[in-house]
Short mmCIF file of N, CA and C in Angstrom, two decimals:
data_model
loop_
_atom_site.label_atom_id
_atom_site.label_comp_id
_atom_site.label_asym_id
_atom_site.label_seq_id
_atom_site.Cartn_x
_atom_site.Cartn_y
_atom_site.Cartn_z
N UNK A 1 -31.90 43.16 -2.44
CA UNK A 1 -32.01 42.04 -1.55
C UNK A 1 -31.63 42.50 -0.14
N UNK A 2 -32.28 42.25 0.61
CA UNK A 2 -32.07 42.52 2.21
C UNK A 2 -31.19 41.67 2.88
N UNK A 3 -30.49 42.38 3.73
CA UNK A 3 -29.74 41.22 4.59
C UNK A 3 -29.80 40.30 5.30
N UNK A 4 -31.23 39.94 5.95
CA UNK A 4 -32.07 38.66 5.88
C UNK A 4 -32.06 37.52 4.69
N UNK A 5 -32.49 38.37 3.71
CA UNK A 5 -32.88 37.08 2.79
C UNK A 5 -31.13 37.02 2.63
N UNK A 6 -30.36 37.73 1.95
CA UNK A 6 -28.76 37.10 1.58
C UNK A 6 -28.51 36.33 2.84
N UNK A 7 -28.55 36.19 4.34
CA UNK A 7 -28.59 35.64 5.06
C UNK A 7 -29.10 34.12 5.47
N UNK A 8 -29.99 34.20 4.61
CA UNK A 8 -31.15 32.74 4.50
C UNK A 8 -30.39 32.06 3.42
N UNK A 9 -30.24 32.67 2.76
CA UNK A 9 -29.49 32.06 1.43
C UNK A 9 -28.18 31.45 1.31
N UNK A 10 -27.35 32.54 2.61
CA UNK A 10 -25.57 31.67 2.52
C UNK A 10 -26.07 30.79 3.67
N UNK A 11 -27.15 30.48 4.79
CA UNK A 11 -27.63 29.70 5.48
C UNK A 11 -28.01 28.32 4.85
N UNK A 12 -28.67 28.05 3.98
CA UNK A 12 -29.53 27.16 2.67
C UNK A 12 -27.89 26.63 1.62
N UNK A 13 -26.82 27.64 1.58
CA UNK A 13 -26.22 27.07 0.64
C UNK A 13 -25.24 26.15 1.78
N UNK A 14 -25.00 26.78 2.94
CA UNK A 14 -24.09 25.76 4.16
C UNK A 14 -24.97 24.61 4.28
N UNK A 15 -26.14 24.55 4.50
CA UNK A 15 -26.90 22.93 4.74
C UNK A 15 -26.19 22.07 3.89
N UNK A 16 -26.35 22.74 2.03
CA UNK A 16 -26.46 22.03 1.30
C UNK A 16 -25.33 21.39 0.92
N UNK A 17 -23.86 22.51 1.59
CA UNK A 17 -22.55 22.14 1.30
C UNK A 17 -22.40 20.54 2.48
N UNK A 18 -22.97 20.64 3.48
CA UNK A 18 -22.82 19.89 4.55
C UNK A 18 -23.39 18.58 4.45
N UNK A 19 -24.42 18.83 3.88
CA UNK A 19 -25.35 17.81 3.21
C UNK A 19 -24.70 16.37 1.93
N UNK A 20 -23.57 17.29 1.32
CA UNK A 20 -23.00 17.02 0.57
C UNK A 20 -21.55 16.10 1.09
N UNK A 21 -21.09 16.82 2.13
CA UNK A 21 -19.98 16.57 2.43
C UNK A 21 -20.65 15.45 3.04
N UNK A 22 -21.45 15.31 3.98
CA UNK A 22 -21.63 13.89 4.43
C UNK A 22 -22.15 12.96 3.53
N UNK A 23 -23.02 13.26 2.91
CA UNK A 23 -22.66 11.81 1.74
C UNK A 23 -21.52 11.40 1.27
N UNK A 24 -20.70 12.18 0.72
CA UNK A 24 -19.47 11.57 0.21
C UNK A 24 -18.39 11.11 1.43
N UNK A 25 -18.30 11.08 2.76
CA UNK A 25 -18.33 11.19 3.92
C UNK A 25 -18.62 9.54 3.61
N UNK A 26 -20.14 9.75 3.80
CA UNK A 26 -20.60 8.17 3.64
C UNK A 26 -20.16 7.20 2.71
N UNK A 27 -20.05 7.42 1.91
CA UNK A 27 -19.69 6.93 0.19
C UNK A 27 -18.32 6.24 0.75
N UNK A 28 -16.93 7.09 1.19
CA UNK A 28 -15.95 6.72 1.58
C UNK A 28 -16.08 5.45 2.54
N UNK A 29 -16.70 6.21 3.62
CA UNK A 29 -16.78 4.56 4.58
C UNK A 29 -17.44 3.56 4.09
N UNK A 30 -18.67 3.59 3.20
CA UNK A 30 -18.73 2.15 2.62
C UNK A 30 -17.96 1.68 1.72
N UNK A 31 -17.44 2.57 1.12
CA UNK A 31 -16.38 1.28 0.15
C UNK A 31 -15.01 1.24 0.53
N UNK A 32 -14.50 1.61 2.11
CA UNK A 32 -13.84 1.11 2.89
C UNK A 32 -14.52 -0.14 3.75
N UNK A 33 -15.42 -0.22 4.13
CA UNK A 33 -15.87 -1.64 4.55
C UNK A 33 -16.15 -3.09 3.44
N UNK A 34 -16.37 -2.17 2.11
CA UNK A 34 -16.27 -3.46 0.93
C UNK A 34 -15.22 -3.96 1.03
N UNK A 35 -14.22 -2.78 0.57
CA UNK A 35 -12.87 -3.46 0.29
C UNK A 35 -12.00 -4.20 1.70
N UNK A 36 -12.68 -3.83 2.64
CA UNK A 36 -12.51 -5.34 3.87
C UNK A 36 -13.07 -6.83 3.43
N UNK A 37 -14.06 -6.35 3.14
CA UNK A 37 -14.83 -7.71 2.41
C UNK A 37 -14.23 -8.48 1.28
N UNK A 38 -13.05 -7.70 0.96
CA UNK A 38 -12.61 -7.97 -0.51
C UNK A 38 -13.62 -8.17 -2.07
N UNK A 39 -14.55 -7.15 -1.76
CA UNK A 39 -15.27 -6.83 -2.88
C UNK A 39 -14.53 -6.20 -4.14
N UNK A 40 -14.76 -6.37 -5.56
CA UNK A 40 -14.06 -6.08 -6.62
C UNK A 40 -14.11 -4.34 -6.39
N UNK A 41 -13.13 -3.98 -6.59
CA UNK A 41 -12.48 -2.35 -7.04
C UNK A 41 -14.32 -1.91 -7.82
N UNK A 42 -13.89 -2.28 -9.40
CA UNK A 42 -14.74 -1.94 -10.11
C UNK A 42 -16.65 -1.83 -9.26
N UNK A 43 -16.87 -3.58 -8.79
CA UNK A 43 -18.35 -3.00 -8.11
C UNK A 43 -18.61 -2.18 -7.10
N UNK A 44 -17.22 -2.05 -6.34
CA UNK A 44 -17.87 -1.05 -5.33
C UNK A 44 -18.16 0.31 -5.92
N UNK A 45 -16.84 0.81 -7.08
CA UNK A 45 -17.41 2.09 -7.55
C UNK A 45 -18.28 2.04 -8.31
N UNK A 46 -18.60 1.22 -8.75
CA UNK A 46 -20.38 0.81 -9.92
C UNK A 46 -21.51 1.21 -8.97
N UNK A 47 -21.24 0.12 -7.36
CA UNK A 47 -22.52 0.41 -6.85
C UNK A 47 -22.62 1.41 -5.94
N UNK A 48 -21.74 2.28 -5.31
CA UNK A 48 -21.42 3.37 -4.65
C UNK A 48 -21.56 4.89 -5.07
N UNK A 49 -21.14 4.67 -6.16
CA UNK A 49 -20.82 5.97 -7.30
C UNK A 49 -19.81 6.94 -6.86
N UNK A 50 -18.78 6.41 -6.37
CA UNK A 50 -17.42 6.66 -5.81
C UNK A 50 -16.68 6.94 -7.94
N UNK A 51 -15.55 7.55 -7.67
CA UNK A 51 -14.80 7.16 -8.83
C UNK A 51 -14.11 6.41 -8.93
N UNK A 52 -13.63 5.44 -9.64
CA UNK A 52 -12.93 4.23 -9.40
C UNK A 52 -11.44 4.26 -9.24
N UNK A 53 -10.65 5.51 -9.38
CA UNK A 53 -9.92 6.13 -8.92
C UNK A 53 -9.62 6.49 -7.29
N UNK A 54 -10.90 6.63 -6.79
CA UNK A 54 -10.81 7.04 -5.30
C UNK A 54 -10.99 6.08 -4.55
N UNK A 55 -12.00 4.79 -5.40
CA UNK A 55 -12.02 3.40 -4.69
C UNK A 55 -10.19 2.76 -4.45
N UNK A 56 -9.86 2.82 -5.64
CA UNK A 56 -8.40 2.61 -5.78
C UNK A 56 -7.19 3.00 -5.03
N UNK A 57 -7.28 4.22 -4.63
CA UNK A 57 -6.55 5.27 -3.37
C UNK A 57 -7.31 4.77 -2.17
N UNK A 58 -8.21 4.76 -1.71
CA UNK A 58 -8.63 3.90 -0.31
C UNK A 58 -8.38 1.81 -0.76
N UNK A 59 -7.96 1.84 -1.72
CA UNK A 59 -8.02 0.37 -1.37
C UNK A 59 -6.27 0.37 -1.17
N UNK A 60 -5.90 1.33 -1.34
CA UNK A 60 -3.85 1.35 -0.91
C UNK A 60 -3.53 1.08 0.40
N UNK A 61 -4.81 1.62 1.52
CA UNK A 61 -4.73 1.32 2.81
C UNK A 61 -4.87 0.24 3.32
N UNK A 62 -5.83 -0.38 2.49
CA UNK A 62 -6.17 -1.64 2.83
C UNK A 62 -5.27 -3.03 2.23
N UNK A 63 -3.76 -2.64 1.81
CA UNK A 63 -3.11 -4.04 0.96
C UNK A 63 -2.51 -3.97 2.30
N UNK A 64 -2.22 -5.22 2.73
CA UNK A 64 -1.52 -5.61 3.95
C UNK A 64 0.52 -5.16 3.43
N UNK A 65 1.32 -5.09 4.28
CA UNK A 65 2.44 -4.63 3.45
C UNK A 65 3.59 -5.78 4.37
N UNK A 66 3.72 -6.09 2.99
CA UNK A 66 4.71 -7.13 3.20
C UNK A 66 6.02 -6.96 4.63
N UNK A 67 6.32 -8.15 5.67
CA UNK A 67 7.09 -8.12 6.12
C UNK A 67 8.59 -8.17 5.38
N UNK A 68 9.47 -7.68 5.63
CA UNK A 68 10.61 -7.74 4.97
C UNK A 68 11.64 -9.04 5.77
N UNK A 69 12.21 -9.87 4.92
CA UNK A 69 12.91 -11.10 5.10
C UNK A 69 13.84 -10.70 6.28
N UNK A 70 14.24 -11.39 7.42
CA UNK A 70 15.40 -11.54 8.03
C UNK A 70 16.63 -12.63 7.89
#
């Protein structure tokens, strides 16, 4: 293999890593704007294809946190 083509190739596999990273990129910010909406845990990762685990860890940001009594 020439150092061109191995070149084209770790070129083709960075798109694809990048490609990747921004969908899930994307994935995150929409089911941070559901769970503004107060959409259920479960449908956003149903209709997102998030894990419902990771919906769950971004919805920790989003519980308002109690003032503490004076």
């Amino acid at each position: 293999m020439t150092f061109e083509r191995m070149q084209a190739y770790a070129f083709e596999d960075g798109l694809e890593q990048g490609r990747e990273e921004g969908a899930q990129q994307k994935a995150i910010e929409d089911a941070s704007n559901f769970l503004k909406k107060n959409i259920p845990v479960e449908t956003i990762a149903e209709c997102i294809g998030l894990p419902l685990e990771k919906v769950l860890e971004l919805q920790k940001q989003f519980v308002p946190v109690e003032e503490p009594e004076i």
